[in-house]
Coordinates of C-alpha atoms in Angstrom, one line a residue:
Chain A
X1 CA -0.1 -0.1 0.0
X2 CA 1.2 3.6 -0.7
X3 CA 1.6 5.9 1.8
X4 CA -1.2 8.2 2.5
X5 CA -0.8 11.7 1.4
X6 CA -1.6 13.2 4.5
X7 CA -1.7 12.1 8.0
X8 CA -5.1 14.0 8.5
X9 CA -8.5 12.9 7.8
X10 CA -9.2 11.1 4.4
X11 CA -12.2 13.1 3.5
X12 CA -13.1 16.7 4.5
X13 CA -16.2 18.5 3.2
X14 CA -16.7 22.2 4.0
X15 CA -20.0 23.7 3.1
X16 CA -20.4 21.5 0.1
X17 CA -23.6 22.2 -1.9
X18 CA -25.0 21.3 -5.1
X19 CA -28.1 22.8 -6.9
X20 CA -29.8 21.7 -10.0
X21 CA -31.8 24.5 -11.2
X22 CA -34.2 25.1 -8.4
X23 CA -33.7 21.9 -6.5
X24 CA -31.3 21.9 -3.9
X25 CA -29.6 18.2 -3.8
X26 CA -27.0 18.9 -1.2
X27 CA -27.3 21.7 1.2
X28 CA -23.9 22.7 3.0
X29 CA -22.6 19.6 4.0
X30 CA -19.8 19.5 6.5
X31 CA -18.1 16.0 7.2
X32 CA -14.9 14.3 8.0
X33 CA -14.1 10.9 7.6
X34 CA -11.0 9.5 9.2
X35 CA -8.6 7.1 7.8
X36 CA -9.5 3.3 7.8
X37 CA -13.0 4.4 8.9
X38 CA -16.2 2.4 7.4
X39 CA -18.4 5.3 7.1
X40 CA -22.1 5.0 6.1
X41 CA -24.1 7.6 4.2
X42 CA -27.7 6.9 5.0
X43 CA -31.1 8.7 3.8
X44 CA -34.3 7.9 1.8
X45 CA -34.1 8.3 -2.2
X46 CA -33.5 11.8 -3.2
X47 CA -31.9 12.7 0.0
X48 CA -28.7 13.7 -1.8
X49 CA -26.3 10.5 -1.0
X50 CA -25.5 9.7 -4.8
X51 CA -25.1 13.5 -5.5
X52 CA -22.5 13.6 -2.4
X53 CA -20.4 10.5 -3.9
X54 CA -20.3 11.9 -7.3
X55 CA -18.9 15.2 -6.1
X56 CA -16.2 13.5 -3.9
X57 CA -15.4 11.1 -6.8
X58 CA -15.0 14.3 -9.3
X59 CA -17.8 13.1 -11.3
X60 CA -19.8 16.2 -10.6
X61 CA -18.4 19.8 -9.7
X62 CA -20.0 21.3 -6.3
X63 CA -22.0 24.2 -6.8
X64 CA -20.4 25.8 -3.7
X65 CA -18.2 24.8 -1.0
X66 CA -15.0 22.5 -1.2
X67 CA -13.9 19.1 -0.5
X68 CA -10.6 17.3 -0.1
X69 CA -10.3 13.7 -0.7
X70 CA -6.8 11.7 0.4
X71 CA -5.5 15.3 1.0
X72 CA -6.1 16.9 -2.4
X73 CA -9.0 19.2 -3.6
X74 CA -11.7 17.3 -5.6
X75 CA -11.8 20.0 -8.1
X76 CA -8.5 21.5 -8.6
X77 CA -6.4 18.3 -8.0
X78 CA -8.8 15.9 -9.5
X79 CA -6.1 14.0 -11.3
X80 CA -4.4 13.4 -8.3
X81 CA -7.4 12.2 -6.2
X82 CA -8.5 9.8 -9.1
X83 CA -5.3 7.7 -8.6
X84 CA -5.8 7.3 -5.1
X85 CA -9.7 6.4 -4.8
X86 CA -11.6 3.4 -5.9
X87 CA -15.3 3.6 -6.9
X88 CA -18.1 1.3 -7.3
X89 CA -21.3 2.3 -8.7
X90 CA -24.8 0.8 -8.3
X91 CA -24.5 -0.4 -12.1
X92 CA -21.0 -1.8 -11.2
X93 CA -19.5 -0.6 -14.4
X94 CA -18.3 -3.9 -15.7
X95 CA -17.8 -4.8 -19.4
X96 CA -20.1 -7.7 -20.0
X97 CA -18.2 -9.0 -23.2
X98 CA -15.0 -9.1 -21.2
X99 CA -14.1 -11.8 -18.9
X100 CA -13.8 -11.5 -15.2
X101 CA -10.0 -11.4 -15.6
X102 CA -10.0 -9.1 -18.5
X103 CA -12.3 -6.6 -16.6
X104 CA -9.6 -6.4 -13.6
X105 CA -6.7 -6.6 -16.1
X106 CA -8.2 -3.7 -17.9
X107 CA -9.0 -1.6 -15.0
X108 CA -5.8 -2.2 -13.2
X109 CA -3.8 -0.9 -16.5
X110 CA -5.9 2.0 -16.5
X111 CA -4.9 2.8 -12.9
X112 CA -1.4 2.6 -13.8
X113 CA -0.3 -1.0 -12.9
X114 CA 2.0 -2.4 -15.8
X115 CA 3.6 -5.6 -16.9
X116 CA 5.0 -8.2 -14.3
X117 CA 3.9 -6.1 -11.3
X118 CA 0.5 -5.7 -12.5
X119 CA 0.0 -9.7 -13.5
X120 CA 1.4 -10.8 -9.9
X121 CA -0.8 -8.2 -8.0
X122 CA -3.9 -9.5 -10.0
X123 CA -2.9 -13.0 -8.9
X124 CA -3.0 -12.1 -5.5
X125 CA -6.2 -10.0 -5.6
X126 CA -8.2 -12.7 -7.5
X127 CA -7.1 -14.9 -4.7
X128 CA -7.9 -12.6 -2.1
X129 CA -11.3 -11.9 -3.6
X130 CA -12.0 -15.4 -4.2
X131 CA -12.5 -14.9 -8.0
X132 CA -10.3 -17.8 -9.2
X133 CA -13.2 -20.3 -10.2
X134 CA -14.8 -17.5 -12.3
X135 CA -11.9 -15.6 -13.6
X136 CA -12.4 -16.7 -17.5
X137 CA -16.0 -16.5 -17.5
X138 CA -17.7 -13.2 -19.2
X139 CA -18.8 -10.8 -16.9
X140 CA -22.2 -10.8 -18.3
X141 CA -23.0 -14.2 -17.6
X142 CA -22.2 -13.9 -14.0
X143 CA -24.8 -13.9 -11.2
X144 CA -25.4 -10.7 -9.2
X145 CA -23.3 -11.6 -6.2
X146 CA -20.2 -12.5 -8.4
X147 CA -20.8 -9.2 -10.4
X148 CA -20.9 -7.3 -7.4
X149 CA -17.7 -9.2 -6.0
X150 CA -16.0 -8.7 -9.5
X151 CA -16.9 -4.9 -9.5
X152 CA -15.3 -4.4 -5.7
X153 CA -12.2 -6.5 -7.3
X154 CA -12.0 -4.0 -10.2
X155 CA -12.2 -1.0 -8.0
X156 CA -9.6 -2.1 -5.5
X157 CA -7.0 -3.9 -7.6
X158 CA -4.8 -0.6 -7.6
X159 CA -5.4 -0.6 -3.6
X160 CA -6.7 2.8 -3.3
X161 CA -6.4 4.8 -0.1
X162 CA -10.1 5.9 -0.2
X163 CA -13.1 3.5 -1.5
X164 CA -16.7 5.0 -2.4
X165 CA -19.4 2.3 -2.7
X166 CA -22.6 3.7 -3.9
X167 CA -25.4 1.2 -2.7
X168 CA -23.0 -1.8 -3.6
X169 CA -25.4 -4.6 -2.2
X170 CA -28.7 -3.5 -4.1
X171 CA -30.2 -6.7 -5.4
X172 CA -27.7 -9.2 -4.2
X173 CA -28.7 -12.5 -1.8
X174 CA -27.8 -12.3 1.8
X175 CA -25.1 -14.8 1.7
X176 CA -23.2 -12.8 -1.0
X177 CA -24.0 -9.5 1.0
X178 CA -22.2 -11.1 4.2
X179 CA -19.2 -12.1 2.1
X180 CA -19.1 -8.7 0.8
X181 CA -19.0 -6.9 4.2
X182 CA -16.3 -9.4 5.2
X183 CA -14.1 -8.1 2.2
X184 CA -15.0 -4.6 3.2
X185 CA -13.8 -4.8 6.8
X186 CA -10.7 -6.8 5.5
X187 CA -9.8 -3.7 3.3
X188 CA -10.4 -1.2 6.4
X189 CA -8.5 -3.2 8.6
X190 CA -5.5 -2.8 6.0
X191 CA -6.3 1.1 6.4
X192 CA -8.3 1.6 3.4
X193 CA -11.2 4.4 4.3
X194 CA -14.4 3.2 3.0
X195 CA -17.7 5.6 2.4
X196 CA -20.9 3.5 1.6
X197 CA -24.2 4.7 1.1
X198 CA -27.0 1.9 1.7
X199 CA -30.8 1.3 2.1
X200 CA -30.3 -1.7 4.1
X201 CA -30.6 -1.2 7.8
X202 CA -28.5 -4.0 9.1
X203 CA -25.8 -2.9 6.6
X204 CA -26.0 0.7 8.2
X205 CA -25.2 -0.9 11.6
X206 CA -21.9 -2.4 10.3
X207 CA -20.8 1.1 9.8
X208 CA -18.6 2.5 12.5
X209 CA -20.0 5.9 12.1
X210 CA -23.3 7.3 10.2
X211 CA -24.3 10.2 8.6
X212 CA -28.0 10.7 7.9
X213 CA -29.1 13.0 5.1
X214 CA -32.7 14.3 4.3
X215 CA -33.7 16.1 1.6
X216 CA -29.9 17.2 1.2
X217 CA -29.3 18.2 4.6
X218 CA -27.2 16.4 7.1
X219 CA -29.4 15.9 10.0
X220 CA -27.5 13.2 12.1
X221 CA -24.1 12.3 12.6
X222 CA -22.2 9.7 15.0
X223 CA -22.1 6.0 15.7
X224 CA -25.2 3.8 15.8
X225 CA -25.7 4.3 19.2
X226 CA -25.3 8.1 19.3
X227 CA -28.0 8.5 16.4
X228 CA -30.5 6.2 17.8
X229 CA -30.4 8.2 21.3
X230 CA -30.3 11.6 19.4
X231 CA -33.7 10.4 17.6
X232 CA -34.9 8.6 20.7
X233 CA -35.7 5.5 18.8
X234 CA -34.6 2.0 19.5
X235 CA -33.1 1.1 16.1
X236 CA -31.5 2.8 13.1
X237 CA -34.4 1.4 11.1
X238 CA -37.1 3.2 13.3
X239 CA -34.8 6.4 13.0
X240 CA -35.0 5.9 9.2
X241 CA -38.8 5.2 9.1
X242 CA -39.5 8.0 11.5
X243 CA -37.5 10.4 9.2
X244 CA -39.1 9.4 6.1
X245 CA -42.5 9.8 7.6
X246 CA -41.5 13.6 8.6
X247 CA -40.1 13.9 4.9
X248 CA -43.7 12.7 3.5
X249 CA -45.2 14.7 5.9
X250 CA -43.5 17.9 4.9
X251 CA -44.0 17.1 1.3
X252 CA -47.9 16.9 1.6
Chain B
X1 CA 18.4 13.0 -18.5
X2 CA 17.0 13.7 -22.1
X3 CA 13.4 14.1 -22.9
X4 CA 13.3 11.1 -25.2
X5 CA 13.3 8.2 -22.8
X6 CA 10.4 10.1 -20.8
X7 CA 8.5 10.4 -24.0
X8 CA 8.7 6.8 -24.9
X9 CA 7.9 5.9 -21.4
X10 CA 4.8 8.3 -21.3
X11 CA 3.7 6.6 -24.7
X12 CA 4.4 3.2 -23.4
X13 CA 2.4 3.6 -20.1
X14 CA -0.3 5.9 -21.8
X15 CA -3.7 4.9 -20.6
X16 CA -4.7 4.8 -24.2
X17 CA -3.4 1.2 -24.7
X18 CA -5.7 -0.6 -22.2
X19 CA -8.7 1.2 -24.1
X20 CA -7.2 -0.1 -27.4
X21 CA -6.7 -3.5 -26.1
X22 CA -10.3 -3.7 -24.4
X23 CA -12.1 -2.2 -27.5
X24 CA -10.6 -5.0 -29.8
X25 CA -11.6 -7.8 -27.4
X26 CA -15.2 -6.2 -27.4
X27 CA -15.4 -6.0 -31.4
X28 CA -14.0 -9.6 -31.6
X29 CA -16.8 -10.7 -29.2
X30 CA -19.5 -8.6 -30.4
X31 CA -21.2 -10.9 -33.3
X32 CA -23.3 -7.9 -34.6
X33 CA -20.2 -5.6 -34.7
X34 CA -17.9 -8.3 -36.2
X35 CA -20.5 -9.0 -38.9
X36 CA -20.8 -5.7 -40.0
X37 CA -17.2 -5.3 -40.1
X38 CA -16.4 -8.6 -42.2
X39 CA -19.4 -9.4 -43.9
X40 CA -20.6 -6.0 -44.9
X41 CA -17.7 -5.0 -47.3
X42 CA -18.2 -8.6 -48.9
X43 CA -22.0 -8.1 -49.3
X44 CA -22.0 -4.5 -50.4
X45 CA -19.4 -5.3 -53.0
X46 CA -20.6 -8.3 -54.5
X47 CA -24.5 -6.7 -54.4
X48 CA -23.6 -3.5 -55.9
X49 CA -20.9 -4.8 -58.1
X50 CA -23.0 -7.5 -59.7
X51 CA -26.7 -6.7 -59.0
X52 CA -26.8 -3.0 -59.3
X53 CA -26.3 -2.6 -63.1
X54 CA -27.2 1.1 -64.0
X55 CA -26.6 0.4 -67.6
X56 CA -29.7 -1.1 -69.1
X57 CA -29.1 -3.6 -71.7
X58 CA -30.5 -6.6 -73.1
X59 CA -34.2 -5.6 -73.1
X60 CA -36.4 -8.4 -74.3
X61 CA -38.2 -7.2 -77.3
X62 CA -41.0 -9.0 -79.6
X63 CA -41.0 -8.1 -83.0
X64 CA -44.3 -7.7 -85.3
X65 CA -42.6 -7.8 -88.9
X66 CA -45.7 -7.1 -91.3
X67 CA -43.7 -6.0 -94.1
X68 CA -41.5 -9.3 -94.2
X69 CA -38.9 -7.7 -96.7
X70 CA -35.1 -7.7 -96.6
X71 CA -35.4 -4.1 -95.8
X72 CA -37.6 -4.8 -92.6
X73 CA -35.3 -7.6 -91.6
X74 CA -32.2 -5.4 -92.0
X75 CA -33.8 -2.9 -89.7
X76 CA -34.6 -5.7 -87.0
X77 CA -30.8 -6.8 -87.1
X78 CA -29.4 -3.2 -86.7
X79 CA -31.7 -2.6 -83.6
X80 CA -30.6 -6.2 -82.2
X81 CA -27.3 -5.5 -82.8
X82 CA -27.0 -2.5 -80.4
X83 CA -27.0 -4.7 -77.5
X84 CA -30.1 -2.4 -76.0
X85 CA -32.8 -5.0 -77.4
X86 CA -32.9 -8.9 -77.2
X87 CA -35.2 -10.7 -79.5
X88 CA -37.9 -12.3 -77.6
X89 CA -39.6 -13.8 -80.5
X90 CA -41.9 -12.6 -83.3
X91 CA -45.5 -12.0 -82.7
X92 CA -48.5 -12.2 -85.1
X93 CA -50.5 -9.3 -84.3
X94 CA -50.5 -6.0 -82.4
X95 CA -52.9 -7.6 -79.6
X96 CA -50.3 -10.3 -79.1
X97 CA -47.3 -7.7 -78.9
X98 CA -49.4 -5.5 -76.3
X99 CA -50.1 -8.7 -74.1
X100 CA -46.6 -9.4 -74.0
X101 CA -45.8 -6.1 -72.7
X102 CA -48.8 -6.2 -70.2
X103 CA -47.2 -9.7 -68.7
X104 CA -43.8 -8.3 -68.6
X105 CA -42.5 -10.8 -70.7
X106 CA -41.0 -8.2 -73.1
X107 CA -40.1 -4.6 -72.2
X108 CA -40.4 -3.3 -75.9
X109 CA -42.4 -4.3 -79.0
X110 CA -41.1 -3.2 -82.6
X111 CA -44.1 -2.9 -84.9
X112 CA -43.0 -2.9 -88.8
X113 CA -46.0 -2.0 -91.0
X114 CA -46.8 -3.9 -94.3
X115 CA -45.9 -1.0 -96.3
X116 CA -42.3 -0.2 -94.8
X117 CA -40.3 -2.0 -97.6
X118 CA -42.2 -0.4 -100.4
X119 CA -41.9 3.1 -98.8
X120 CA -38.1 2.5 -98.5
X121 CA -37.8 1.2 -101.8
X122 CA -39.6 4.2 -103.3
X123 CA -37.5 6.7 -101.4
X124 CA -40.3 7.8 -99.2
X125 CA -40.1 8.5 -95.4
X126 CA -41.2 5.0 -94.1
X127 CA -42.7 4.7 -90.5
X128 CA -41.9 2.1 -87.7
X129 CA -43.4 2.1 -84.2
X130 CA -41.7 1.0 -81.0
X131 CA -43.8 0.3 -78.0
X132 CA -41.8 0.6 -74.6
X133 CA -42.8 -0.5 -71.1
X134 CA -42.1 3.0 -69.5
X135 CA -43.1 2.1 -66.0
X136 CA -39.4 2.2 -65.1
X137 CA -38.1 5.5 -66.2
X138 CA -34.5 4.0 -66.5
X139 CA -35.5 1.1 -68.7
X140 CA -37.8 3.4 -70.9
X141 CA -34.9 6.0 -71.2
X142 CA -32.3 3.3 -72.2
X143 CA -35.0 1.7 -74.8
X144 CA -36.2 5.2 -76.3
X145 CA -32.7 6.3 -77.0
X146 CA -31.6 2.6 -78.3
X147 CA -34.7 2.9 -80.7
X148 CA -33.7 6.4 -81.9
X149 CA -29.9 5.5 -82.2
X150 CA -30.7 2.2 -84.1
X151 CA -33.1 4.0 -86.7
X152 CA -31.0 6.7 -87.1
X153 CA -27.9 4.2 -88.0
X154 CA -30.3 2.3 -90.3
X155 CA -31.4 5.7 -91.9
X156 CA -27.8 6.7 -92.6
X157 CA -26.8 3.3 -94.2
X158 CA -30.1 3.7 -96.6
X159 CA -29.1 7.1 -97.5
X160 CA -25.7 5.9 -98.3
X161 CA -26.9 3.1 -100.2
X162 CA -29.2 5.3 -102.2
X163 CA -26.8 8.1 -103.1
X164 CA -23.4 6.0 -102.8
X165 CA -21.8 9.0 -101.0
X166 CA -19.4 9.1 -98.4
X167 CA -21.0 9.7 -95.0
X168 CA -20.7 13.5 -94.5
X169 CA -20.2 13.4 -90.6
X170 CA -18.9 10.5 -88.6
X171 CA -19.0 11.1 -84.7
X172 CA -16.6 9.0 -82.9
X173 CA -17.5 8.8 -79.2
X174 CA -14.6 7.3 -77.1
X175 CA -15.6 6.5 -73.4
X176 CA -12.5 7.3 -71.2
X177 CA -11.7 6.1 -67.9
X178 CA -14.2 3.3 -67.9
X179 CA -14.5 2.3 -71.6
X180 CA -16.8 -0.8 -71.1
X181 CA -19.0 1.4 -69.1
X182 CA -19.3 -1.1 -66.5
X183 CA -21.1 -0.1 -63.3
X184 CA -18.8 -2.0 -61.2
X185 CA -15.8 0.5 -62.1
X186 CA -18.3 3.3 -60.9
X187 CA -19.6 1.4 -57.7
X188 CA -16.6 0.0 -56.1
X189 CA -14.9 3.2 -55.0
X190 CA -18.3 4.3 -53.8
X191 CA -18.8 1.1 -51.8
X192 CA -15.2 2.1 -49.9
X193 CA -16.8 5.4 -49.2
X194 CA -20.1 4.0 -47.9
X195 CA -18.3 1.3 -45.8
X196 CA -16.1 3.7 -44.1
X197 CA -19.1 6.0 -43.2
X198 CA -21.1 3.0 -41.8
X199 CA -17.9 1.8 -39.7
X200 CA -16.9 5.3 -38.7
X201 CA -20.4 6.8 -37.7
X202 CA -22.8 3.8 -37.1
X203 CA -20.4 1.5 -35.1
X204 CA -18.5 4.1 -33.4
X205 CA -21.4 6.0 -32.0
X206 CA -23.1 2.8 -30.9
X207 CA -19.9 1.7 -29.2
X208 CA -19.9 4.8 -27.4
X209 CA -23.4 5.1 -26.6
X210 CA -23.0 1.5 -25.1
X211 CA -20.5 2.5 -22.6
X212 CA -22.9 5.4 -21.3
X213 CA -25.7 3.0 -21.2
X214 CA -24.0 0.4 -19.5
X215 CA -22.5 2.7 -16.9
X216 CA -18.8 1.9 -17.7
X217 CA -18.3 5.6 -19.2
X218 CA -19.0 6.9 -15.7
X219 CA -16.7 4.3 -14.3
X220 CA -13.9 5.5 -16.6
X221 CA -14.3 9.0 -15.7
X222 CA -13.5 8.1 -12.2
X223 CA -10.3 6.6 -13.0
X224 CA -7.5 8.6 -14.1
X225 CA -7.6 7.7 -17.8
X226 CA -7.9 11.4 -18.8
X227 CA -10.3 12.5 -21.6
X228 CA -7.8 12.4 -24.7
X229 CA -6.8 8.8 -23.8
X230 CA -10.4 7.8 -23.4
X231 CA -11.6 9.3 -26.6
X232 CA -8.5 8.2 -28.8
X233 CA -8.9 4.8 -27.3
X234 CA -12.7 4.5 -28.3
X235 CA -11.9 5.9 -32.0
X236 CA -8.5 4.6 -33.1
X237 CA -9.9 1.0 -33.2
X238 CA -12.5 1.8 -35.7
X239 CA -10.0 3.8 -37.8
X240 CA -7.7 0.8 -38.1
X241 CA -10.9 -1.3 -38.9
X242 CA -11.8 1.4 -41.6
X243 CA -8.5 1.1 -43.2
X244 CA -8.6 -2.8 -43.1
X245 CA -12.1 -2.7 -44.7
X246 CA -10.7 -0.1 -47.5
X247 CA -7.8 -2.5 -48.2
X248 CA -10.2 -5.7 -48.6
X249 CA -12.6 -3.7 -51.0
X250 CA -9.8 -2.5 -52.9
X251 CA -8.2 -5.8 -53.2
X252 CA -11.7 -7.8 -54.0
X253 CA -12.6 -5.1 -56.5
X254 CA -9.6 -5.6 -58.4
X255 CA -9.8 -9.5 -58.1
X256 CA -13.5 -9.7 -58.9
X257 CA -14.2 -6.7 -61.2
X258 CA -10.8 -5.6 -62.2
X259 CA -11.4 -2.2 -60.8
X260 CA -8.2 -0.3 -61.5
X261 CA -6.3 1.6 -59.2
X262 CA -4.7 4.0 -61.9
X263 CA -3.4 6.7 -59.3
X264 CA -1.3 6.9 -56.1
X265 CA -2.1 4.2 -53.8
X266 CA -0.4 5.9 -50.8
X267 CA -2.0 9.2 -51.9
X268 CA -5.5 7.5 -51.7
X269 CA -4.8 5.9 -48.1
X270 CA -3.4 9.8 -47.1
X271 CA -6.5 11.6 -48.5
X272 CA -8.6 9.2 -46.6
X273 CA -7.6 10.7 -43.3
X274 CA -9.7 13.9 -43.5
X275 CA -12.8 11.8 -44.4
X276 CA -11.9 9.7 -41.5
X277 CA -11.9 12.3 -39.2
X278 CA -15.0 14.2 -40.5
X279 CA -17.0 10.6 -40.2
X280 CA -15.8 10.1 -36.7
X281 CA -17.0 13.7 -36.1
X282 CA -20.5 12.8 -36.8
X283 CA -20.1 9.4 -35.2
X284 CA -19.0 11.1 -31.9
X285 CA -21.7 13.8 -32.4
X286 CA -24.5 11.1 -32.9
X287 CA -23.3 9.5 -29.6
X288 CA -23.6 12.9 -27.7
X289 CA -27.3 13.2 -28.9
X290 CA -28.5 9.6 -28.7
X291 CA -29.6 8.3 -25.3
X292 CA -29.7 4.5 -26.0
X293 CA -27.8 2.2 -29.0
X294 CA -31.1 2.0 -30.6
X295 CA -31.2 5.8 -31.1
X296 CA -27.8 6.1 -32.2
X297 CA -28.6 3.2 -34.8
X298 CA -31.6 5.1 -35.8
X299 CA -29.8 8.4 -36.1
X300 CA -26.9 6.7 -37.9
X301 CA -29.4 5.5 -40.6
X302 CA -30.9 8.8 -40.8
X303 CA -27.4 10.2 -41.7
X304 CA -26.7 7.4 -44.1
X305 CA -29.5 7.8 -46.3
X306 CA -28.7 11.4 -47.8
X307 CA -25.3 9.9 -48.0
X308 CA -26.3 7.0 -50.2
X309 CA -28.7 9.1 -52.4
X310 CA -27.3 12.5 -52.6
X311 CA -23.5 12.3 -52.5
X312 CA -23.4 10.7 -56.0
X313 CA -22.7 7.2 -55.0
X314 CA -25.5 5.8 -57.1
X315 CA -27.0 8.9 -58.9
X316 CA -25.0 11.7 -60.6
X317 CA -25.3 15.0 -58.8
X318 CA -25.4 17.2 -61.7
X319 CA -29.1 15.6 -62.6
X320 CA -30.4 16.4 -59.1
X321 CA -32.5 19.5 -58.2
X322 CA -30.6 22.5 -56.7
X323 CA -31.8 21.9 -53.1
X324 CA -30.7 18.2 -53.1
X325 CA -27.3 19.4 -54.7
X326 CA -26.7 21.8 -51.8
X327 CA -27.5 19.0 -49.0
X328 CA -25.0 16.9 -51.1
X329 CA -22.2 19.7 -50.4
X330 CA -22.7 19.3 -46.6
X331 CA -21.8 15.6 -46.9
X332 CA -18.3 14.4 -46.6
X333 CA -18.8 11.3 -48.7
X334 CA -19.3 13.8 -51.5
X335 CA -16.0 15.0 -51.6
X336 CA -14.5 11.8 -50.7
X337 CA -16.3 10.1 -53.7
X338 CA -14.5 12.6 -56.1
X339 CA -11.3 11.8 -54.6
X340 CA -11.7 8.0 -54.8
X341 CA -13.1 8.1 -58.4
X342 CA -10.4 10.5 -59.6
X343 CA -7.6 8.8 -58.0
X344 CA -8.9 5.1 -58.6
X345 CA -10.2 5.5 -62.2
X346 CA -8.6 8.5 -63.8
X347 CA -5.1 8.6 -62.0
X348 CA -5.6 12.1 -60.9
X349 CA -2.9 13.7 -58.9
X350 CA -3.1 15.9 -55.9
X351 CA -3.0 18.8 -58.0
X352 CA -6.3 18.3 -59.4
X353 CA -7.8 17.0 -56.1
X354 CA -7.0 19.9 -53.8
X355 CA -10.5 21.3 -54.2
X356 CA -12.4 18.2 -52.9
X357 CA -9.6 17.6 -50.4
X358 CA -9.8 21.3 -48.8
X359 CA -13.6 21.1 -48.5
X360 CA -13.1 17.8 -46.9
X361 CA -10.5 19.2 -44.5
X362 CA -12.9 22.0 -43.6
X363 CA -15.6 19.9 -42.9
X364 CA -13.4 17.5 -41.0
X365 CA -12.1 20.2 -38.6
X366 CA -15.5 21.8 -38.2
X367 CA -17.3 18.5 -37.5
X368 CA -14.5 17.2 -35.1
X369 CA -13.9 20.2 -33.0
X370 CA -18.0 20.7 -32.5
X371 CA -18.3 17.0 -31.4
X372 CA -15.1 16.6 -29.4
X373 CA -16.6 19.8 -27.4
X374 CA -20.0 18.3 -27.1
X375 CA -18.3 15.0 -26.1
X376 CA -16.1 16.6 -23.4
X377 CA -19.2 18.3 -22.1
X378 CA -21.3 15.0 -21.7
X379 CA -18.6 13.4 -19.7
X380 CA -18.3 16.1 -17.1

């Protein structure tokens, strides 16, 4: 693993804001995510989770405010950020007509790995990810769980310092989800910082810290216990449902 | 340290290469694309080379000879020898001749009245009639001019026999560049232009739209690949495919149809570059407008249609109404066809091709600049 660019937090956002026309997607977000943390971004649909991730990955320019990822400004130093992060989207971003191995080789090369070093790294990575038995299968013919595992493999072969996961387990069976989380913890244990958005409450409870977004606003931040206490609800799921009701009530 | 090794390293480790590698694997695995790349050149060439004959000849013709004299037989022979008409039998009366035309067994009917022989012998103007199936204007045109030319030829012979004088005027037409006037010679250079248009617009546009549709484009933008490597990695494979197709068609055109390459082959490949860039510009532009592969496909076909009809590929541009000619001026293929035909059939050098080349370069710069701008905007 390459040395981290800075000793400080991996993600810092200051007054991050995104506006689409008259719609405020993200309203002045201040977040700090520490190195090696598994950080969950929660909220109902349309709460600004994906927009936040997209701004942090450099897919979208913020309207206002600033953000640094692995010590670099996401707008002014986008190139430096890109080599040091991994991103796995809801749609996985795999090439269906390439085999599992070819997909990983392609992304590893695009991330700057070459020759023997790349091939050796890929062998090691495939073994770690348990992708060996499917390495020569076309990605398009893999089941949902395998696709998800491959997408994670493609996003992490270059050993990123920071990993963004946008609803990574949507539509995947419980066993595959459990394996996936085991991989996430293994990555975090080696110092990778992870930001994950999710709809699943059991997954939210696996995160070390959570941020609750509602209609673009940060309304809760802390550990699972801190948040349940803050909202006076027994579980994260109850907090979520209470928030959603409040949202719907505000819309009506 | 000098700059050279650094440049070599930069080239070697460029993120353009994995794109190229991936693109070729995808082309190889996608049956539809592969089919379009491999089968289309052969199919187009054979189809247009063999099936489309714009020169109308050998029209089946029935003859109603009521004169039955050596004079009338001489007229029939002159007409049949022109190659425009083929004898399809003698008929006994006008009704039968008309039925043959109705049924389509004959395209023309020659009617020689009983007094024909007598009139010619008496030195008066004899009248004959040619009935022509004019449902298809192209066939009709050939039949009409064939009949007139045949009759004039026979008339000249008759006058010469009567006055035993030398022919006062002898027009000798010498067809240049395509002396046998074979359609294939005209069509094969065009097939190259049409094929390149298909590969560089339709196939390129769908390949880019597929990346957007599948979410891989978004994935790529998050990687450190860079816009230029991304775009070149996407476009260059199809340029290579285009040149391979061009070489295949040139070879097949020569082997099957003896279509010559009179001019300079390197110059032909060189002057293809602005056409490639212009076509890629159109492909890229389509990819920024289309939301799905199906839309990209439809837009490409919409672009192909004027190319086939108005560029001069099948029909001469001079005979088109002015608005159609103006539309043709906006198509890269119009200029490229001039270059192709000039170089291949006439052996024209660059000195005489600078006009279409210049227009093509202007179109290429214009189209490519606009589309690259749009493309960059869509991936931001």
